[in-house]
XYZ file of C-alpha atoms in Angstrom:
601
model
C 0.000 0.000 0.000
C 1.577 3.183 -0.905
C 2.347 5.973 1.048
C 2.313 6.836 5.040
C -1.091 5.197 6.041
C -1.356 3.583 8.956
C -3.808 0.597 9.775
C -6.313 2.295 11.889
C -6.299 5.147 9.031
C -7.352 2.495 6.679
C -10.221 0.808 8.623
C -11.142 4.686 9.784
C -11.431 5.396 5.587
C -13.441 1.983 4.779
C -16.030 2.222 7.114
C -16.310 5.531 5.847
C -16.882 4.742 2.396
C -18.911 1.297 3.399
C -22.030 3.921 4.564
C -21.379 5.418 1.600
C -20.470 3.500 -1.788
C -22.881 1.171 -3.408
C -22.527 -2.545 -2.582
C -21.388 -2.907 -6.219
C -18.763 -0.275 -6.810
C -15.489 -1.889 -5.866
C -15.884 -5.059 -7.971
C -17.016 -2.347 -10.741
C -13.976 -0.098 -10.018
C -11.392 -3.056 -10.551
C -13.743 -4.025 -13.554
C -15.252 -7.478 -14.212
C -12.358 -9.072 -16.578
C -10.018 -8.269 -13.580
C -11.928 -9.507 -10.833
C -12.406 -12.981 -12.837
C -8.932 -12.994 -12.942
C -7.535 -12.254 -9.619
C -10.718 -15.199 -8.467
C -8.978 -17.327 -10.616
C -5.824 -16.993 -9.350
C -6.702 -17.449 -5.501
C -8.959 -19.371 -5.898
C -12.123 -17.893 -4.251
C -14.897 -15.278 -4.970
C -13.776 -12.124 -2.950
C -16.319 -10.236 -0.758
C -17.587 -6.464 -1.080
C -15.812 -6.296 2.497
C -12.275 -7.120 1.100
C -12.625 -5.565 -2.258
C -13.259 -2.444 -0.441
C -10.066 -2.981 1.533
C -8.067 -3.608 -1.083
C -9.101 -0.485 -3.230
C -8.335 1.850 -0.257
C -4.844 -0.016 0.405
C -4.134 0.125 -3.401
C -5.131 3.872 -4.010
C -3.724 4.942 -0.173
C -2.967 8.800 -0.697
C -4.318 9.068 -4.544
C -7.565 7.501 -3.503
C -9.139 11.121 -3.549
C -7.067 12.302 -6.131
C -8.809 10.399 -9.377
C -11.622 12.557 -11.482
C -14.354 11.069 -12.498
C -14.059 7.978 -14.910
C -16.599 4.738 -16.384
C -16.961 3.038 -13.541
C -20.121 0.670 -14.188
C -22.782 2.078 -16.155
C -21.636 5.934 -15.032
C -18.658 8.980 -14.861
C -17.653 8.382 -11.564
C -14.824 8.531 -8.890
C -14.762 7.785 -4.958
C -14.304 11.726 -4.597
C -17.657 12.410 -6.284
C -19.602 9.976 -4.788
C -18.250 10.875 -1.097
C -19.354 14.554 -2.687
C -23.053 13.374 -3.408
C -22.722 12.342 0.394
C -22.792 15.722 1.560
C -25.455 17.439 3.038
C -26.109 21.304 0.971
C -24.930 22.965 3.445
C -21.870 21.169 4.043
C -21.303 20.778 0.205
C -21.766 24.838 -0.392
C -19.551 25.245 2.198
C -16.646 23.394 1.357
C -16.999 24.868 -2.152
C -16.564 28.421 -1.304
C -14.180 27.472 1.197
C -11.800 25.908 -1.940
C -13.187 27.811 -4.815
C -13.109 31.480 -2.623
C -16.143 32.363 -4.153
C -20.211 32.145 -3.821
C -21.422 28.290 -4.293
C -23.969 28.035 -7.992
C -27.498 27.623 -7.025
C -27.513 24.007 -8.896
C -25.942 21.432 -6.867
C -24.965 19.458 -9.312
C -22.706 21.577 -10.743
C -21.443 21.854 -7.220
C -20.620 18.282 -7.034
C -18.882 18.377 -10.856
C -16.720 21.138 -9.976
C -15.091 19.586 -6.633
C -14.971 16.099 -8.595
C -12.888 17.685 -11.801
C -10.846 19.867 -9.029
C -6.733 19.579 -9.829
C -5.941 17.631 -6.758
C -2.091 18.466 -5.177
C -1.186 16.389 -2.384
C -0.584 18.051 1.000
C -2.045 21.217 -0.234
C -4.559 22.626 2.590
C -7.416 22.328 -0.287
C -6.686 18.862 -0.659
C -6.656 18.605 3.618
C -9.782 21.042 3.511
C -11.985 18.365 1.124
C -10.374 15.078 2.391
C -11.640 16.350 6.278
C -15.113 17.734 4.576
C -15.480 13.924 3.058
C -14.503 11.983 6.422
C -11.637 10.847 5.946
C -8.810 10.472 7.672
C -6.181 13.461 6.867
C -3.052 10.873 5.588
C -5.584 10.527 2.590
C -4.746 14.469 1.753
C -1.485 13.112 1.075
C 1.777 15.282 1.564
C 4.379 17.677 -0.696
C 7.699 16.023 0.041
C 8.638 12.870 1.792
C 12.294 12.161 1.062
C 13.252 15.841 2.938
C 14.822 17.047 -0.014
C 13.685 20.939 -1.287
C 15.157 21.662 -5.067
C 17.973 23.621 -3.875
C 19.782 22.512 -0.198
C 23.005 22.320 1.125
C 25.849 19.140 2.501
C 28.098 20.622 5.019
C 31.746 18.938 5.426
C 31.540 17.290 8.214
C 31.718 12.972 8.451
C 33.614 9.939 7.231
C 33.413 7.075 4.713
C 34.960 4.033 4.245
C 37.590 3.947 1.325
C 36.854 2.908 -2.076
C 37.995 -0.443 -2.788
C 40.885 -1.186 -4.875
C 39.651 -1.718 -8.030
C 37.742 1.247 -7.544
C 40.403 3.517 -6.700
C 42.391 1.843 -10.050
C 39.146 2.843 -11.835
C 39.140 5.875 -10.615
C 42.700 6.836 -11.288
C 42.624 6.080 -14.925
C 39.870 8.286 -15.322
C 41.583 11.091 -13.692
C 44.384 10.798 -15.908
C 42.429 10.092 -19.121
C 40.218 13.026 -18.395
C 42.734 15.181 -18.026
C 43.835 15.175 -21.806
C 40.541 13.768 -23.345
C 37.037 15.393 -23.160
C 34.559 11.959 -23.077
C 35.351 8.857 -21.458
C 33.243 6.020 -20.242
C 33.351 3.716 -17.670
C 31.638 -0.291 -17.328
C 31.434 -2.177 -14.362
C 28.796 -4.626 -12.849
C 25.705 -3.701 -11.104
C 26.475 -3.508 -7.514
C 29.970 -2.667 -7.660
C 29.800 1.053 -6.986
C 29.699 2.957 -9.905
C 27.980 5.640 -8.865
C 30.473 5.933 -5.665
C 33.440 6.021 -8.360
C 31.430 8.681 -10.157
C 30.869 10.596 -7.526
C 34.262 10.723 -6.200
C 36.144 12.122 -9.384
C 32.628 15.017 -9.281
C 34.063 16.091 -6.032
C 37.636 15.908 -7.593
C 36.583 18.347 -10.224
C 34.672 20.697 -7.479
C 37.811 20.834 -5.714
C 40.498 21.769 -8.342
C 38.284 24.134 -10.011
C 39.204 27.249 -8.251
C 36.781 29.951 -9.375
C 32.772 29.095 -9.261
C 33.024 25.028 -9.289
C 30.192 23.484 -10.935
C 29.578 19.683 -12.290
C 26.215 18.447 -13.347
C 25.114 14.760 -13.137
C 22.744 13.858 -15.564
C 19.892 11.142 -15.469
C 17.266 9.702 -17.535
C 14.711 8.477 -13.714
C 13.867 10.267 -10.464
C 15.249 7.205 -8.646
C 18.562 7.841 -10.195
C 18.747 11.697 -9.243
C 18.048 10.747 -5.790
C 20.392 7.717 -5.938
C 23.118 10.608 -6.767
C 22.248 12.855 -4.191
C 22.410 9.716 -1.710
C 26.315 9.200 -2.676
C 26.996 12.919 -2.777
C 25.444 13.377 0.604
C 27.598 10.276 2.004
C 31.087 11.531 0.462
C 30.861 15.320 0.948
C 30.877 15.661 4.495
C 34.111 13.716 4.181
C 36.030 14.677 1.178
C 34.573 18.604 1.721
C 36.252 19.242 4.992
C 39.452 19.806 2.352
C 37.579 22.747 0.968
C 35.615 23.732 4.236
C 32.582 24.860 2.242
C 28.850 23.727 2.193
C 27.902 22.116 -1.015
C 25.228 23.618 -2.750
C 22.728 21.203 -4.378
C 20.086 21.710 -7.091
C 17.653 19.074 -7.945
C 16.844 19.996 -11.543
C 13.732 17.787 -12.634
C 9.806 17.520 -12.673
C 9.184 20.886 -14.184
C 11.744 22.473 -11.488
C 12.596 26.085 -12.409
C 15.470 28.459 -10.666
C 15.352 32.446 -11.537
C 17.745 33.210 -8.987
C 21.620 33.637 -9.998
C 24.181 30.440 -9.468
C 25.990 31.678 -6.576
C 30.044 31.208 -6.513
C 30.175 28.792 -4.223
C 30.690 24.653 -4.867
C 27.055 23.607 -7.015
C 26.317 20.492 -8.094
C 23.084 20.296 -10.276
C 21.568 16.687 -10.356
C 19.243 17.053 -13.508
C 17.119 14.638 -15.491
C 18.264 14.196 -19.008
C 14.402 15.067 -20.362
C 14.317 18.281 -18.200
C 18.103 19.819 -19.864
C 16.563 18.781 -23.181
C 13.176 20.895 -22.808
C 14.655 23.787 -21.542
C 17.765 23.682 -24.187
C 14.874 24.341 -26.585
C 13.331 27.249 -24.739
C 16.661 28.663 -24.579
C 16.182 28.740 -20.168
C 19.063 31.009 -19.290
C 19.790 28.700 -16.146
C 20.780 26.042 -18.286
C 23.075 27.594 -20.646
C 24.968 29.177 -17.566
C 25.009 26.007 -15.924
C 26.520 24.175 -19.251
C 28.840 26.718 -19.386
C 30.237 27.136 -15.819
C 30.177 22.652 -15.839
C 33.615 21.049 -15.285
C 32.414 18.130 -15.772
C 29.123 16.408 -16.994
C 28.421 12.307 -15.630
C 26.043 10.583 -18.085
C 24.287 8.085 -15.416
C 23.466 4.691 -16.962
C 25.060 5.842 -20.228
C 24.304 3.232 -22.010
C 21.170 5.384 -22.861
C 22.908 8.295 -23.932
C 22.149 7.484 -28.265
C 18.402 8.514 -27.142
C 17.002 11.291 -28.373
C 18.281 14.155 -26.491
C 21.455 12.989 -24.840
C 23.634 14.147 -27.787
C 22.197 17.594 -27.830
C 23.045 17.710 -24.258
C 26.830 16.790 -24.659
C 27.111 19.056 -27.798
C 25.996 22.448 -26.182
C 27.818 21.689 -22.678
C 31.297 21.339 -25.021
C 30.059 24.155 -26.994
C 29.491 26.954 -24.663
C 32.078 25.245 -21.992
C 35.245 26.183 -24.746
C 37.269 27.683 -24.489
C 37.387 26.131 -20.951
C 38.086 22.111 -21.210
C 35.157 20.335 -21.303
C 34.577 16.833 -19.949
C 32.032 14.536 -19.999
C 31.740 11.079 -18.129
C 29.609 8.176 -18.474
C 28.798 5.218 -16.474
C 27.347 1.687 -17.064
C 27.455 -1.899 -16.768
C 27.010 -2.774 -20.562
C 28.805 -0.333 -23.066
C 26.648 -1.505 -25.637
C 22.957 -1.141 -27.279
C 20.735 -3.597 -27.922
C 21.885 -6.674 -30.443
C 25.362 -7.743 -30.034
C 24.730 -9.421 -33.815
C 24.161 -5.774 -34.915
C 27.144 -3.415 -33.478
C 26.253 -0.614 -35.497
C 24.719 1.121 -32.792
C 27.388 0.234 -30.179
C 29.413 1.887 -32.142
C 27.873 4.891 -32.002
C 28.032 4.630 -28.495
C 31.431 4.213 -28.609
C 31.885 7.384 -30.434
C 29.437 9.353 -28.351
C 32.358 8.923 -25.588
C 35.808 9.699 -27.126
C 36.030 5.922 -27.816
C 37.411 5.399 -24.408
C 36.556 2.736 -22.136
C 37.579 1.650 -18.662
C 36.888 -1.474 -17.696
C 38.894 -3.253 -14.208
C 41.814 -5.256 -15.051
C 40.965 -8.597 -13.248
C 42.181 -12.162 -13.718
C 40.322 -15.231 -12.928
C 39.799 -18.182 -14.851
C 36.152 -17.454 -13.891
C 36.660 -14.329 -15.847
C 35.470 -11.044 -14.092
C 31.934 -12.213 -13.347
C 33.897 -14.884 -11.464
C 36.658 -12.506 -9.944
C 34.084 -9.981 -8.609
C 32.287 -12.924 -6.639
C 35.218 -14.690 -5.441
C 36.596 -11.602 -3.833
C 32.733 -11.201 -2.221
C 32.206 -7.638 -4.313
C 29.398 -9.643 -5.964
C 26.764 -12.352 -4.985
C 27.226 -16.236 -5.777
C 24.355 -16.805 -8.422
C 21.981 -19.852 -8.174
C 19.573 -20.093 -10.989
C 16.255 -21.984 -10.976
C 14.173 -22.586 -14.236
C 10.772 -23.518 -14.099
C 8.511 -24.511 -17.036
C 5.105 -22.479 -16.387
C 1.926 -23.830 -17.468
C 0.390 -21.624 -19.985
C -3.045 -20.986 -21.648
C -1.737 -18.559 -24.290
C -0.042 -20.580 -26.856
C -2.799 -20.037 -29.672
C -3.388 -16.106 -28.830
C 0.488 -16.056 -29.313
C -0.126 -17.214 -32.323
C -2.756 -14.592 -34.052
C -0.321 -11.910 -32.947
C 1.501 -10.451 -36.261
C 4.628 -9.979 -34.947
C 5.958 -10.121 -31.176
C 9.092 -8.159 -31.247
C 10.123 -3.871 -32.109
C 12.173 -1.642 -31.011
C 11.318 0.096 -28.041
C 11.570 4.307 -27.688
C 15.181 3.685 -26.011
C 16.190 1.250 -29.276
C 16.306 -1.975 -27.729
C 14.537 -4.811 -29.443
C 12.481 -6.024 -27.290
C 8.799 -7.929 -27.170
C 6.034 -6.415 -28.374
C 3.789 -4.750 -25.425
C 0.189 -7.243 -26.722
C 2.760 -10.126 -26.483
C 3.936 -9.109 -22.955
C -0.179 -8.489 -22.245
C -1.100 -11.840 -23.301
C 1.222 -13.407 -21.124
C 1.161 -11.162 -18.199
C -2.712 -12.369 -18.548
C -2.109 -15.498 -18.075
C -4.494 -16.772 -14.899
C -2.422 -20.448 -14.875
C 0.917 -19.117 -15.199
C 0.045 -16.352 -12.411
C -1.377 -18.781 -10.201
C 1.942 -21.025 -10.405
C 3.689 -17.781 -10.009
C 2.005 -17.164 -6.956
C 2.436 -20.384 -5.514
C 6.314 -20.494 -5.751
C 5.934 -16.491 -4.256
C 4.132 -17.517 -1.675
C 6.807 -20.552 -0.903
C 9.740 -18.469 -1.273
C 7.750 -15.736 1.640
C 7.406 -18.440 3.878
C 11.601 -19.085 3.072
C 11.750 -15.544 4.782
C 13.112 -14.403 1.425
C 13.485 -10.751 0.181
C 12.511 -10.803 -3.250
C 12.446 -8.272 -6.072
C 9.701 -9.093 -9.236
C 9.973 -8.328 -12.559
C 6.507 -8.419 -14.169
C 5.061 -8.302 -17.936
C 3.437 -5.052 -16.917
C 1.402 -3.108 -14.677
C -1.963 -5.577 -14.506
C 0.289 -8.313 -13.490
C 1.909 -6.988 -11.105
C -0.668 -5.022 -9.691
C -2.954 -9.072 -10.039
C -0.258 -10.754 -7.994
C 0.411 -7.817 -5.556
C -3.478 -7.959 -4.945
C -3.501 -12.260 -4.807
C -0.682 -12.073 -2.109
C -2.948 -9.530 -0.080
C -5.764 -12.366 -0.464
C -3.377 -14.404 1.450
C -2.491 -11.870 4.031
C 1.124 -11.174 2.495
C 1.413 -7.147 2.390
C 4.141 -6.605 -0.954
C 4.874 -3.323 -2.452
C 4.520 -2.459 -6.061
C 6.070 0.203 -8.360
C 5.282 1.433 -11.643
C 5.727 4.355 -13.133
C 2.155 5.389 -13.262
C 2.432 5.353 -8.740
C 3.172 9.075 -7.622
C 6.996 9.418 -6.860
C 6.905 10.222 -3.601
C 5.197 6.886 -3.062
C 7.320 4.725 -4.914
C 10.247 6.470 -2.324
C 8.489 5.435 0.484
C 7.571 1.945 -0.635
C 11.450 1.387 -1.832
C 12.322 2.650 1.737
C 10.249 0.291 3.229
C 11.938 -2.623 1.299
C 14.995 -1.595 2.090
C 14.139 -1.947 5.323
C 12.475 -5.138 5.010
C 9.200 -4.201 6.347
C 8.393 -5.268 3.258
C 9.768 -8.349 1.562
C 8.706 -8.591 -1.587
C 8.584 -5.993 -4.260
C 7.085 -6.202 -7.560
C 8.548 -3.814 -10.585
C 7.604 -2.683 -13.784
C 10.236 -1.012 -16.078
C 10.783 1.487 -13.089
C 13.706 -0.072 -10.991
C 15.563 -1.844 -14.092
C 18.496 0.745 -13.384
C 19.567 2.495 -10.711
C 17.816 1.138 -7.957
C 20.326 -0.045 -4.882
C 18.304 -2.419 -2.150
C 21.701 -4.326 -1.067
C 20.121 -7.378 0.538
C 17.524 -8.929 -2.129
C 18.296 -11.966 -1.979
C 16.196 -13.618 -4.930
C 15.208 -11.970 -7.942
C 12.121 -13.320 -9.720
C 12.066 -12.925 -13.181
C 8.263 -13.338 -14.689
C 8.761 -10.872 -17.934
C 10.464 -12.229 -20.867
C 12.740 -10.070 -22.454
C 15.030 -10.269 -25.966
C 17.430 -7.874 -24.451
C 20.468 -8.568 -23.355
C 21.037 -4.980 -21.683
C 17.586 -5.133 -19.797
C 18.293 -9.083 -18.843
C 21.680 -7.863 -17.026
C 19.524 -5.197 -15.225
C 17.382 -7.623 -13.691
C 19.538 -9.729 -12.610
C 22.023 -6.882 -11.680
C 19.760 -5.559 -8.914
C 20.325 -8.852 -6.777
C 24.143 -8.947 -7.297
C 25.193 -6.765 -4.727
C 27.894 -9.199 -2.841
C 28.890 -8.943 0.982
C 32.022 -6.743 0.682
C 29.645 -4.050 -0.224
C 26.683 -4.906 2.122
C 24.942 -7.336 0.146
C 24.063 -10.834 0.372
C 26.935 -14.137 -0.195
C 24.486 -15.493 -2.741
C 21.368 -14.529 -4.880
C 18.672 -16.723 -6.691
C 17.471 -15.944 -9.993
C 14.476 -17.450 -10.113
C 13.106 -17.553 -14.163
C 9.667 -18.083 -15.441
C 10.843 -17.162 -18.701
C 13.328 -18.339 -21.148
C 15.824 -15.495 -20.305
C 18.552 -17.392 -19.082
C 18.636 -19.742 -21.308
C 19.170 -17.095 -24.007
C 21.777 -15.178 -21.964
C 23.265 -17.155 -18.776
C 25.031 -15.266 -16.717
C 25.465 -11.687 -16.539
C 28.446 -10.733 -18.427
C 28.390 -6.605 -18.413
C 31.357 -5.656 -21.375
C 32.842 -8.787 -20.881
C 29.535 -9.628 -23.088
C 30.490 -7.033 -26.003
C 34.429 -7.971 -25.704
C 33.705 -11.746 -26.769
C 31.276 -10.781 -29.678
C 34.175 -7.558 -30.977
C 37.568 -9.138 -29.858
C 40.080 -8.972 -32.636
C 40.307 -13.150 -33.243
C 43.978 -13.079 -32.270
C 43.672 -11.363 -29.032
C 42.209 -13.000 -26.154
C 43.253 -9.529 -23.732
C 41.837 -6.457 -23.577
C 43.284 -3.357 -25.018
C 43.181 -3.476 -28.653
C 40.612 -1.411 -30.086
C 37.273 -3.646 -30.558
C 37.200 -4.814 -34.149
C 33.844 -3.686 -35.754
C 32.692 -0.918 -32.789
C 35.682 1.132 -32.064
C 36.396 1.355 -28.297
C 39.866 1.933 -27.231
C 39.845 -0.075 -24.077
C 41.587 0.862 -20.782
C 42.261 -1.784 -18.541
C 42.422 -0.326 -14.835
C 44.335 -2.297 -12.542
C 43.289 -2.025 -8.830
C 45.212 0.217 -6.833
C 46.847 -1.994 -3.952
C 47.446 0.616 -1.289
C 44.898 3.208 -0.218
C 45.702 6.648 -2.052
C 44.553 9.646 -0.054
C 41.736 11.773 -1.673
């Protein structure tokens, strides 16, 4: 359930709407094709009673927000019909109250107005009409729950532990390289601190740069910008004290704006790739001084970078940065795009960054997969197949094609074949069967689902059951996919089912199974998934993670692989070591080899 509701807030808000709703309108509010579905999968017809409790823990703090929709035979929404509730009085009232003006004579127009009302979460309207309806005040929602504002500071004050050594031999070569070269990327596995290594040579460049110091970190999600603002908020109360300044943070996303002048002290702007873009083209002054005061721009989860947007970004930050040196860093665990049988786009990539990759130098007969695990920087992976029963083979077959590729340029499966199957009630009730073994393991699971109805169908079947499990999508309000990520972090909640939204970026250190139940043709997006349970116990994961596959996925791609993946399929046919340039996609690889004794930052 998403959000800060507590129990007795949701028992408060359902007998609240029991006096008031029609016996009907939850099973018409999930509509009929669902409800046969989730009955299908448990196994039982579900009451008014529980449907009722399951809309308000699904909705939580948006379950006033929706306008009217079809809900049965009529335009409705919970809002409007708590509206109709009202007495006149109460209802003229509450409209002059929120509209600051005389109430119409015609009460229905009354009732439309509130219903259609733009509803912003812990506004005092929204408190004002969710206390006039009788409900509890959590269902007002609030503005901000991760205590982040768009502009704060990080004073220098705290400690961290050292980077490890191959980070700090990452790390070095991309202080030298960046020092004569103006792009440069870097791959490494999921869950071997990336970001951290990003982040570090950031505060390198805001504390050479003596004269207005400036870097901006650039991502295409919300969860990545705050991932960023996590590591900069860990490492500058350390590495600052050298500079004995406050850091000065802007959080440059969602339709943020900032007329007031950079000041001269340390900034780093954390920005989403889509928000640069959009204001590039209404020429926002605050960008072009930002690209042109940058000593550096990070390309998170660069990999991305050949979408539309990401090129434009790089071009005008080296543009107006000259005559100052420009430089531009990128970070990922696969330095390629989508077909390894097709490099053309790879190497595209590969020119989008200078060409130059670093990559750890590590030797194990395991190869790095195999190094990074038996030094405990990366989880032991155990891998469990199972063969679901299915009822969609001949729908499969009507469909004209089941493959494209996908706004980012991945091929991937078509989004009716990925509905068909996340449809399917027998494979979701054999899902739900090995979920609800694996709970009873004590396990702390992360889902990968077809889409949004299947994950919100099993989320909803586990409830049945009495298993709470989060959900995010990108459709859930951010703020509530923050809390519910916080919560499984903290393992009040155990199991946490995912569309699209936490495929990158998304750092839960203990999952200790990841269950995959959406097929995928992707390489990339296969690593992802599995990357998110990799996390080892050197850095505060688990000794071992289960991949547990309803899909053919690993048969098509084993084990994860990051560039090592790319390096087999490019490797010049006489070299078995890295360095040359890849034959056929052009990167110049840069082998870092770790750093043996700590080197003071």
């Amino acid at each position: 359930m998403p959000g800060l509701i507590s129990e007795v807030d949701i028992q408060r808000a359902c007998e609240r709407l029991r006096t008031v709703l029609p016996e009907s309108f939850p099973r018409q509010y999930f509509g009929r094709e669902r409800m046969a579905r989730l009955e299908r999968i448990v196994g039982t017809k579900l009451t008014t009673h529980f449907l009722l409790d399951l809309l308000v823990r699904q909705q939580g703090p948006s379950l006033l927000a929706e306008r009217p929709r079809r809900i049965g035979a009529q335009q409705t929404s919970v809002r409007r019909l708590l509206l109709e509730s009202l007495d006149d009085e109460a209802l003229r009232s509450l409209f002059e109250r929120v509209r600051g003006r005389e109430a119409p004579e015609n009460r229905r127009s009354i009732e439309r107005d509130l219903a259609e009302l733009n509803w912003h979460r812990g506004s005092m309207t929204a408190l004002r009409v969710t206390r006039a309806l009788g409900l509890p005040d959590a269902f007002a929602g609030v503005k901000e729950r991760n205590g982040r504002t768009s502009v704060y500071e990080i004073e220098p004050i705290g400690a961290l532990p050292p980077l490890k050594a191959f980070q700090r031999g990452i790390l070095r070569e991309v202080r030298l390289l960046l020092e004569r070269r103006t792009r440069v990327m870097v791959s490494s596995f999921t869950g071997t601190g990336k970001t951290r290594i990003g982040m570090e040579y950031v505060v390198d460049q805001l504390l050479a740069e003596e004269q207005q110091p400036l870097v901006i970190w650039v991502a295409q999600k919300g969860e990545l910008l705050e991932q960023a603002c996590d590591a900069i908020e860990q490492l500058w109360p350390w590495r600052g004290q050298e500079l004995g300044e406050p850091l000065q943070i802007f959080r440059y996303s969602e339709g943020s704006r900032f007329e007031d002048e950079l000041t001269s002290r340390p900034t780093l702007v954390v920005a989403s790739s889509q928000q640069l873009v959009a204001r590039l083209g209404s020429e926002d002054p605050f960008v072009r001084q930002i690209l042109a005061r940058a000593g550096l721009v990070v390309i998170d989860e660069a990999h991305h970078a050949l979408a539309r947007g990401h090129q434009t970004i790089i071009e005008e930050y080296e543009r107006l940065r000259r005559p100052a040196q420009p430089r531009t860093l990128g970070l990922t665990a696969t330095p390629g795009r989508s077909n390894l049988l097709n490099p053309e786009e790879s190497r595209l990539l590969a020119e989008l960054f200078g060409q130059v990759l670093v990559v750890p130098q590590v030797t194990s007969a395991g190869g790095a997969l195999g190094w990074f695990q038996s030094e405990g920087y990366l989880s032991e992976l155990r891998h469990r197949s199972l063969a679901t029963p299915s009822q969609v083979a001949q729908t499969l077959g009507k469909l004209k094609r089941i493959d494209e590729l996908d706004q980012t340029g991945y091929r991937d499966y078509t989004k009716s074949f990925l509905e068909i199957v996340g449809e399917d009630s027998t494979r979701n009730r054999f899902i739900l069967e090995e979920l609800t073994r694996l709970d009873a393991e004590g396990r702390h699971m992360l889902v990968f689902c077809c889409n949004i109805a299947q994950a919100e169908l099993l989320a909803q079947s586990l409830l049945v059951q009495g298993t709470p499990a989060g959900l995010i999508h990108h459709q859930i309000d951010r703020r509530d996919r923050h809390h519910t990520v916080a919560q499984f972090r903290r393992q009040e909640l155990r199991i946490l089912f995912n569309v699209e939204v936490l495929t990158t970026g998304f750092d839960a250190p203990r999952v200790d199974t990841v269950v995959m139940c959406r097929p995928t043709l992707s390489r990339i997006l296969y690593e992802q998934m599995v990357g998110r349970g990799m996390r080892g116990p050197k850095m505060g994961g688990t000794e071992w993670c289960e991949i547990v596959d309803f899909t053919t996925n690993f048969g098509k791609f084993q084990e994860p692989q990051a560039w090592e993946a790319f390096w087999r399929e490019w490797r010049r046919p006489e070299s078995e070591e890295l360095g040359p340039v890849f034959e056929g996609l052009g990167w110049e690889v840069v082998p870092a080899q770790p750093e043996v004794e700590a080197a003071p930052n």
